[in-house]
Amino acid sequence: MTHTRTFAVGVLAAALFGAGPVFADARGEAKSHVEFGIDVAQRGLWREAIYRWERAIEIDPTYSAALNNLAVAYEHEGQLDKARTAYERALDIDPDNLQIRQNYELFKEINDRTAAEEKP
Amino acid sequence: MTGPLPRRNRSHRLALTAAVLAATTLACGPVAYEIPIETPLQPKLDVTAFQRVLIAGFVAGGSDDVDTNQETVRLLRSQLRSKSSLRVIDADVMPLQQIAQEQSRPGNEATGTVASRDGAAGGPAPLLALPERIREEKDLEPYERLFANTAYWKRIGEEYQNPLIVTGTVLFTPHSRSGFVSRDVEQYDSFGRRRVMPVRTYMERKGFILRPKFVFIDGRSGATMYSESYREEILYNAQQATPALSSYFELMDRLVPNFLSTLSSQKIRGSRVLLK
């Protein structure tokens, strides 16, 4: 019985350690897209940055930083509905991230002001 | 032999740990980047059908210290020239209050199609009389029917080759308020340290309220496309002698971006943080 239990624990440990590198690779690949996106955004190439951050999210849908950056890019391009969706997804994943929340509050300040002015 | 580490060894270990942590942080690089952005906002009105805009004039009232009609027309024309793709028509400012009064005289053929209320059996009720002097908002209400006179505005539009016409009302009135106001006061403690403390003091203040209503008319048909009202207020210390015209411009400065966003795309500058 102890051999079986030891064997089961060993298999579980191997599965966890084996899965670790897979997740690390996905996040690593997504991170490289995010870093490239930051680099091109700083050069004013926002559409390329959007492509890179969308790719990062395809690889790792839980990457809140990529969602934040994508929201910023959508905002800059005037795609305010997409920006709102991306900010809200980022905050669902990482609700305590103060920088994402600050970005979102600044976005809402402009977006809500626009919506209020459109009311008859 | 066991026991606590000597103090010198402990502080060396702490210093080494701090150095390693600092080096690791530097090697990883920053995780947040501030970046400037410009958010484009689409205009509220579709003005693609127009190449020209006529800031016709306004029914104005309130303070006698400022010719609000003239100043509003001049300011809006200047702003549209520099921040809009529409060609601004340079025409005499229309004295709309006088025009409205002429239109309201019985038998005046310039009246055209005017919205009027149905009265009791026997015919339409008489329209509200137009007050000679405009001091309050209720004095402006009877003048609103001027903007519903589609035949009149269509004629104006034909005269200027069917532009977008901007008109409306502007009320610029003196205002005063007395009461307790919270002010920040600098204080220094016994160590000479500066602190800012809120202090409530009774204050008499006076200033102005600006209430414009912009009406956008299609010069091809004379019909109103859109209208928007604003209200801005400013108060000063009663001892401060701020000229009325300065206050007018200060208040209009707050409204102009919203006015421009009705007619043309605007970009709002800001900054956001990108994360790794």
Coordinates of C-alpha atoms in Angstrom, one line a residue:
Chain A
M1 CA 0.0 0.0 0.0
T2 CA 2.8 2.4 0.8
H3 CA 4.5 1.5 -2.5
T4 CA 1.3 2.3 -4.4
R5 CA 0.9 5.6 -2.5
T6 CA 4.5 6.5 -3.1
F7 CA 4.1 5.6 -6.8
A8 CA 1.0 7.8 -7.1
V9 CA 2.7 10.7 -5.5
G10 CA 5.7 10.3 -7.8
V11 CA 3.5 10.2 -10.9
L12 CA 1.6 13.3 -9.7
A13 CA 4.9 15.1 -9.0
A14 CA 6.3 14.2 -12.4
A15 CA 3.1 15.4 -14.1
L16 CA 3.3 18.8 -12.3
F17 CA 7.0 19.2 -13.0
G18 CA 6.5 18.1 -16.6
A19 CA 3.6 20.5 -17.1
G20 CA 5.5 23.4 -15.6
P21 CA 7.9 23.8 -18.5
V22 CA 5.0 23.7 -21.0
F23 CA 3.2 26.6 -19.3
A24 CA 6.5 28.4 -19.0
D25 CA 7.1 28.0 -22.7
A26 CA 3.7 29.4 -23.6
R27 CA 4.1 32.4 -21.3
G28 CA 7.6 32.9 -22.5
E29 CA 6.6 33.0 -26.2
A30 CA 3.7 35.3 -25.4
K31 CA 6.0 37.5 -23.4
S32 CA 8.4 37.9 -26.4
H33 CA 5.4 39.1 -28.5
V34 CA 4.5 41.5 -25.7
E35 CA 8.0 42.9 -25.5
F36 CA 8.2 43.3 -29.3
G37 CA 4.8 45.0 -29.2
I38 CA 6.0 47.5 -26.6
D39 CA 9.1 48.2 -28.7
V40 CA 7.1 48.9 -31.9
A41 CA 4.4 50.9 -30.0
Q42 CA 7.1 53.2 -28.7
R43 CA 8.1 53.8 -32.3
G44 CA 4.5 54.7 -33.2
L45 CA 3.8 51.4 -35.1
W46 CA 0.5 50.8 -33.3
R47 CA -1.0 48.4 -35.8
E48 CA 2.0 46.1 -35.6
A49 CA 1.8 46.4 -31.8
I50 CA -1.9 45.3 -32.0
Y51 CA -0.9 42.3 -34.1
R52 CA 1.8 41.3 -31.6
W53 CA -0.4 41.6 -28.5
E54 CA -3.3 39.8 -30.2
R55 CA -0.9 37.0 -30.9
A56 CA 0.3 37.0 -27.3
I57 CA -3.3 36.6 -26.1
E58 CA -3.9 33.7 -28.6
I59 CA -0.9 31.9 -27.1
D60 CA -1.8 32.8 -23.5
P61 CA -5.4 34.0 -22.9
T62 CA -4.6 34.6 -19.2
Y63 CA -1.9 37.1 -19.9
S64 CA -3.3 40.3 -18.3
A65 CA -0.4 42.5 -19.3
A66 CA -1.0 41.7 -23.0
L67 CA -4.7 42.4 -22.6
N68 CA -3.9 45.7 -21.0
N69 CA -1.5 46.7 -23.8
L70 CA -4.0 45.7 -26.4
A71 CA -6.7 47.8 -24.7
V72 CA -4.3 50.8 -24.8
A73 CA -3.6 50.3 -28.5
Y74 CA -7.3 50.0 -29.4
E75 CA -7.9 53.2 -27.5
H76 CA -5.2 55.0 -29.5
E77 CA -6.8 53.7 -32.7
G78 CA -10.2 54.9 -31.7
Q79 CA -11.7 51.4 -31.3
L80 CA -13.3 52.2 -28.0
D81 CA -15.6 49.2 -27.7
K82 CA -12.7 46.8 -28.2
A83 CA -10.6 48.8 -25.8
R84 CA -13.3 48.5 -23.1
T85 CA -13.6 44.7 -23.6
A86 CA -9.9 44.2 -23.4
Y87 CA -9.6 46.3 -20.2
E88 CA -12.4 44.4 -18.6
R89 CA -10.9 41.1 -19.5
A90 CA -7.5 42.2 -18.1
L91 CA -9.2 43.3 -14.8
D92 CA -11.2 40.0 -14.5
I93 CA -7.8 38.1 -14.6
D94 CA -5.8 40.6 -12.5
P95 CA -8.3 42.7 -10.5
D96 CA -5.6 44.0 -8.1
N97 CA -3.3 45.4 -10.8
L98 CA -3.3 49.1 -10.0
Q99 CA -1.7 50.1 -13.3
I100 CA -4.4 48.3 -15.4
R101 CA -7.1 49.9 -13.2
Q102 CA -5.6 53.3 -13.6
N103 CA -5.5 52.9 -17.4
Y104 CA -9.1 51.8 -17.4
E105 CA -10.2 54.7 -15.2
L106 CA -8.5 57.2 -17.6
F107 CA -10.2 55.4 -20.5
K108 CA -13.6 55.6 -18.9
E109 CA -13.2 59.3 -18.2
I110 CA -12.9 60.0 -21.9
N111 CA -15.4 57.4 -23.1
D112 CA -18.1 58.3 -20.5
R113 CA -17.7 62.0 -21.3
T114 CA -18.3 61.2 -25.0
A115 CA -21.3 59.0 -24.3
A116 CA -22.8 61.7 -22.1
E117 CA -22.5 64.3 -24.8
E118 CA -24.2 62.0 -27.3
K119 CA -27.3 61.9 -25.2
P120 CA -30.0 64.2 -26.7
Chain B
M1 CA 29.0 25.5 19.1
T2 CA 25.6 27.0 18.3
G3 CA 24.2 30.5 18.9
P4 CA 23.2 33.7 17.1
L5 CA 25.5 35.0 14.4
P6 CA 27.9 37.9 15.5
R7 CA 26.4 41.3 14.5
R8 CA 29.1 42.0 11.9
N9 CA 28.4 38.7 10.0
R10 CA 24.7 39.4 10.1
S11 CA 25.0 42.8 8.6
H12 CA 27.3 41.5 5.9
R13 CA 24.8 38.9 4.9
L14 CA 22.0 41.4 4.8
A15 CA 24.1 43.7 2.6
L16 CA 25.0 40.8 0.3
T17 CA 21.3 39.8 0.0
A18 CA 20.3 43.4 -0.9
A19 CA 23.0 43.6 -3.5
V20 CA 21.9 40.4 -5.1
L21 CA 18.3 41.5 -5.2
A22 CA 19.2 44.9 -6.7
A23 CA 21.3 43.2 -9.4
T24 CA 18.5 40.8 -10.3
T25 CA 16.0 43.7 -10.6
L26 CA 18.4 45.5 -12.9
A27 CA 19.0 42.5 -15.0
C28 CA 15.2 41.8 -15.5
G29 CA 14.6 45.4 -16.7
P30 CA 11.5 47.6 -16.2
V31 CA 8.1 45.9 -16.2
A32 CA 6.0 49.1 -17.0
Y33 CA 6.4 51.7 -19.7
E34 CA 4.5 55.0 -19.8
I35 CA 3.5 55.8 -23.4
P36 CA 1.7 58.9 -24.8
I37 CA -1.5 58.2 -26.7
E38 CA -4.0 60.3 -28.7
T39 CA -7.6 59.0 -28.7
P40 CA -9.5 60.2 -31.8
L41 CA -13.2 61.2 -31.2
Q42 CA -15.6 61.2 -34.0
P43 CA -17.7 64.4 -34.4
K44 CA -21.2 64.2 -33.0
L45 CA -22.7 65.6 -36.2
D46 CA -22.3 64.3 -39.7
V47 CA -21.1 67.4 -41.6
T48 CA -19.7 65.6 -44.6
A49 CA -22.4 67.2 -46.8
F50 CA -21.1 70.7 -46.0
Q51 CA -18.0 72.5 -47.1
R52 CA -18.8 75.8 -45.5
V53 CA -20.1 76.9 -42.1
L54 CA -21.9 80.2 -41.2
I55 CA -21.7 81.3 -37.6
A56 CA -24.8 83.5 -38.1
G57 CA -25.3 85.1 -34.7
F58 CA -26.9 84.5 -31.4
V59 CA -29.8 85.8 -29.4
A60 CA -27.8 87.2 -26.5
G61 CA -28.6 88.7 -23.1
G62 CA -27.4 89.2 -19.6
S63 CA -24.6 91.5 -18.7
D64 CA -24.4 94.8 -20.6
D65 CA -20.6 94.8 -20.2
V66 CA -20.1 92.3 -23.0
D67 CA -21.6 92.2 -26.5
T68 CA -22.1 88.5 -26.1
N69 CA -23.5 88.0 -29.7
Q70 CA -20.4 89.6 -31.3
E71 CA -17.9 88.0 -29.1
T72 CA -19.3 84.5 -29.4
V73 CA -19.5 84.8 -33.2
R74 CA -15.9 86.1 -33.4
L75 CA -14.5 83.4 -31.1
L76 CA -16.3 80.5 -32.7
R77 CA -15.3 81.6 -36.2
S78 CA -11.7 81.9 -35.1
Q79 CA -11.7 78.4 -33.5
L80 CA -13.3 76.8 -36.5
R81 CA -10.8 78.4 -38.9
S82 CA -7.9 76.9 -37.0
K83 CA -9.3 73.6 -35.9
S84 CA -11.8 72.5 -38.5
S85 CA -11.7 71.6 -42.2
L86 CA -14.9 73.6 -42.8
R87 CA -14.5 76.9 -44.6
V88 CA -15.8 79.7 -42.3
I89 CA -18.0 82.3 -44.0
D90 CA -17.0 85.8 -43.2
A91 CA -20.3 87.7 -42.9
D92 CA -21.7 90.5 -40.8
V93 CA -23.0 89.2 -37.4
M94 CA -26.7 88.9 -37.6
P95 CA -28.7 90.8 -34.9
L96 CA -31.0 87.9 -34.2
Q97 CA -32.9 89.5 -31.3
Q98 CA -34.0 92.3 -33.6
I99 CA -34.7 89.9 -36.5
A100 CA -36.9 87.8 -34.1
Q101 CA -38.8 90.9 -33.0
E102 CA -39.4 91.9 -36.6
Q103 CA -40.7 88.5 -37.4
S104 CA -43.1 88.5 -34.5
R105 CA -44.8 91.7 -35.7
P106 CA -48.3 91.0 -37.1
G107 CA -48.6 90.8 -40.9
N108 CA -44.8 90.5 -41.3
E109 CA -44.3 88.4 -44.5
A110 CA -40.8 87.5 -43.4
T111 CA -42.4 85.2 -40.7
G112 CA -42.7 82.2 -43.0
T113 CA -43.4 78.9 -41.4
V114 CA -43.3 79.3 -37.7
A115 CA -44.3 76.7 -35.1
S116 CA -47.2 78.0 -33.1
R117 CA -49.4 76.5 -30.4
D118 CA -53.1 75.8 -31.2
G119 CA -55.4 77.7 -28.9
A120 CA -59.0 77.1 -28.1
A121 CA -61.6 76.6 -30.8
G122 CA -61.5 79.6 -33.1
G123 CA -57.9 79.7 -34.1
P124 CA -54.3 79.6 -32.9
A125 CA -53.4 81.2 -29.6
P126 CA -51.2 84.3 -29.8
L127 CA -47.4 83.7 -29.5
L128 CA -45.5 84.7 -26.4
A129 CA -44.4 88.3 -26.5
L130 CA -40.7 88.8 -27.0
P131 CA -39.1 90.7 -24.1
E132 CA -37.1 93.7 -25.1
R133 CA -34.4 93.1 -22.6
I134 CA -33.0 89.6 -22.0
R135 CA -31.9 89.2 -18.4
E136 CA -32.8 85.7 -17.4
E137 CA -33.4 82.3 -19.1
K138 CA -37.1 82.7 -19.2
D139 CA -36.6 85.9 -21.3
L140 CA -34.9 83.7 -23.9
E141 CA -37.7 81.1 -24.2
P142 CA -40.0 83.1 -26.6
Y143 CA -37.0 83.6 -28.9
E144 CA -36.7 79.8 -29.5
R145 CA -39.3 79.9 -32.2
L146 CA -36.9 81.8 -34.4
F147 CA -34.9 78.6 -34.9
A148 CA -38.0 76.7 -36.0
N149 CA -38.5 79.2 -38.8
T150 CA -37.3 76.9 -41.6
A151 CA -38.3 79.2 -44.5
Y152 CA -36.2 82.0 -43.0
W153 CA -33.1 79.8 -42.5
K154 CA -33.5 78.2 -45.9
R155 CA -33.4 81.7 -47.4
I156 CA -30.2 82.5 -45.4
G157 CA -28.8 79.2 -46.6
E158 CA -29.5 80.0 -50.3
E159 CA -27.8 83.4 -49.8
Y160 CA -24.6 81.7 -48.6
Q161 CA -24.6 78.6 -50.9
N162 CA -26.1 76.1 -48.5
P163 CA -23.7 76.1 -45.6
L164 CA -24.0 74.5 -42.2
I165 CA -25.5 77.3 -40.1
V166 CA -24.6 77.7 -36.4
T167 CA -26.8 79.9 -34.3
G168 CA -28.6 79.8 -30.9
T169 CA -28.8 81.8 -27.7
V170 CA -26.2 83.0 -25.2
L171 CA -26.9 84.2 -21.7
F172 CA -24.0 85.8 -19.7
T173 CA -25.2 87.0 -16.3
P174 CA -23.5 88.3 -13.2
H175 CA -23.8 86.0 -10.2
S176 CA -22.9 86.1 -6.5
R177 CA -22.8 83.7 -3.6
S178 CA -22.0 84.0 0.1
G179 CA -21.1 81.3 2.4
F180 CA -18.4 79.2 4.1
V181 CA -15.7 78.1 1.8
S182 CA -12.8 75.7 2.6
R183 CA -9.4 77.1 1.8
D184 CA -6.0 75.6 2.1
V185 CA -3.8 77.6 4.4
E186 CA 0.0 77.1 4.9
Q187 CA 1.1 76.6 8.5
Y188 CA 4.5 76.0 10.0
D189 CA 5.0 74.0 13.2
S190 CA 7.6 74.6 15.9
F191 CA 10.2 72.7 13.8
G192 CA 9.6 74.9 10.8
R193 CA 7.9 72.1 8.8
R194 CA 5.4 73.4 6.3
R195 CA 1.9 71.9 6.4
V196 CA -1.2 72.7 4.4
M197 CA -4.4 72.8 6.5
P198 CA -8.0 73.2 5.2
V199 CA -9.6 76.2 6.9
R200 CA -13.3 77.2 6.5
T201 CA -13.9 80.9 6.2
Y202 CA -17.0 83.0 5.4
M203 CA -16.6 84.5 2.0
E204 CA -18.6 86.7 -0.3
R205 CA -17.9 85.8 -3.9
K206 CA -19.1 87.2 -7.2
G207 CA -18.6 86.2 -10.8
F208 CA -20.6 85.1 -13.9
I209 CA -22.6 82.3 -15.4
L210 CA -22.4 81.5 -19.1
R211 CA -25.3 79.6 -20.6
P212 CA -25.0 79.1 -24.4
K213 CA -27.3 77.0 -26.5
F214 CA -25.8 76.1 -29.9
V215 CA -28.3 75.3 -32.7
F216 CA -27.0 73.6 -35.9
I217 CA -29.2 74.2 -39.0
D218 CA -29.0 72.6 -42.4
G219 CA -28.7 75.5 -44.7
R220 CA -30.2 73.5 -47.6
S221 CA -33.6 73.0 -45.9
G222 CA -33.6 75.4 -43.0
A223 CA -34.3 72.5 -40.6
T224 CA -32.6 72.2 -37.2
M225 CA -30.2 69.2 -37.2
Y226 CA -28.9 69.3 -33.6
S227 CA -28.8 71.5 -30.6
E228 CA -26.8 71.4 -27.4
S229 CA -26.9 73.5 -24.2
Y230 CA -24.0 74.2 -21.8
R231 CA -23.6 75.9 -18.5
E232 CA -20.4 77.2 -16.9
E233 CA -19.9 79.3 -13.8
I234 CA -17.0 81.1 -12.3
L235 CA -16.8 82.9 -8.9
Y236 CA -14.1 85.2 -7.5
N237 CA -13.3 86.8 -4.2
A238 CA -15.7 89.8 -3.9
Q239 CA -12.6 92.1 -3.6
Q240 CA -11.2 90.9 -6.8
A241 CA -12.1 93.1 -9.8
T242 CA -12.1 90.7 -12.7
P243 CA -13.3 92.3 -16.0
A244 CA -16.5 90.8 -17.4
L245 CA -14.9 90.1 -20.8
S246 CA -12.0 88.1 -19.1
S247 CA -14.5 86.0 -17.3
Y248 CA -16.5 85.5 -20.6
F249 CA -13.4 84.2 -22.3
E250 CA -12.4 82.0 -19.4
L251 CA -15.8 80.3 -19.4
M252 CA -15.9 80.0 -23.2
D253 CA -12.4 78.3 -23.1
R254 CA -14.0 75.5 -21.1
L255 CA -16.8 75.1 -23.7
V256 CA -15.0 75.4 -27.0
P257 CA -13.5 71.8 -27.0
N258 CA -17.1 70.4 -26.7
F259 CA -18.3 72.7 -29.4
L260 CA -15.5 71.7 -31.7
S261 CA -16.1 68.0 -31.1
T262 CA -19.6 68.5 -32.5
L263 CA -18.3 69.5 -35.9
S264 CA -14.9 67.9 -36.3
S265 CA -12.8 65.0 -35.2
Q266 CA -10.8 65.8 -32.1
K267 CA -7.8 64.0 -30.6
I268 CA -7.5 63.8 -26.8
R269 CA -3.9 63.5 -25.6
G270 CA -3.1 61.4 -22.6
S271 CA -0.7 58.7 -21.4
R272 CA -1.1 55.0 -20.4
V273 CA 1.1 52.4 -19.0
L274 CA 2.2 49.3 -21.0
L275 CA 3.1 46.2 -19.1
K276 CA 5.4 43.2 -19.7

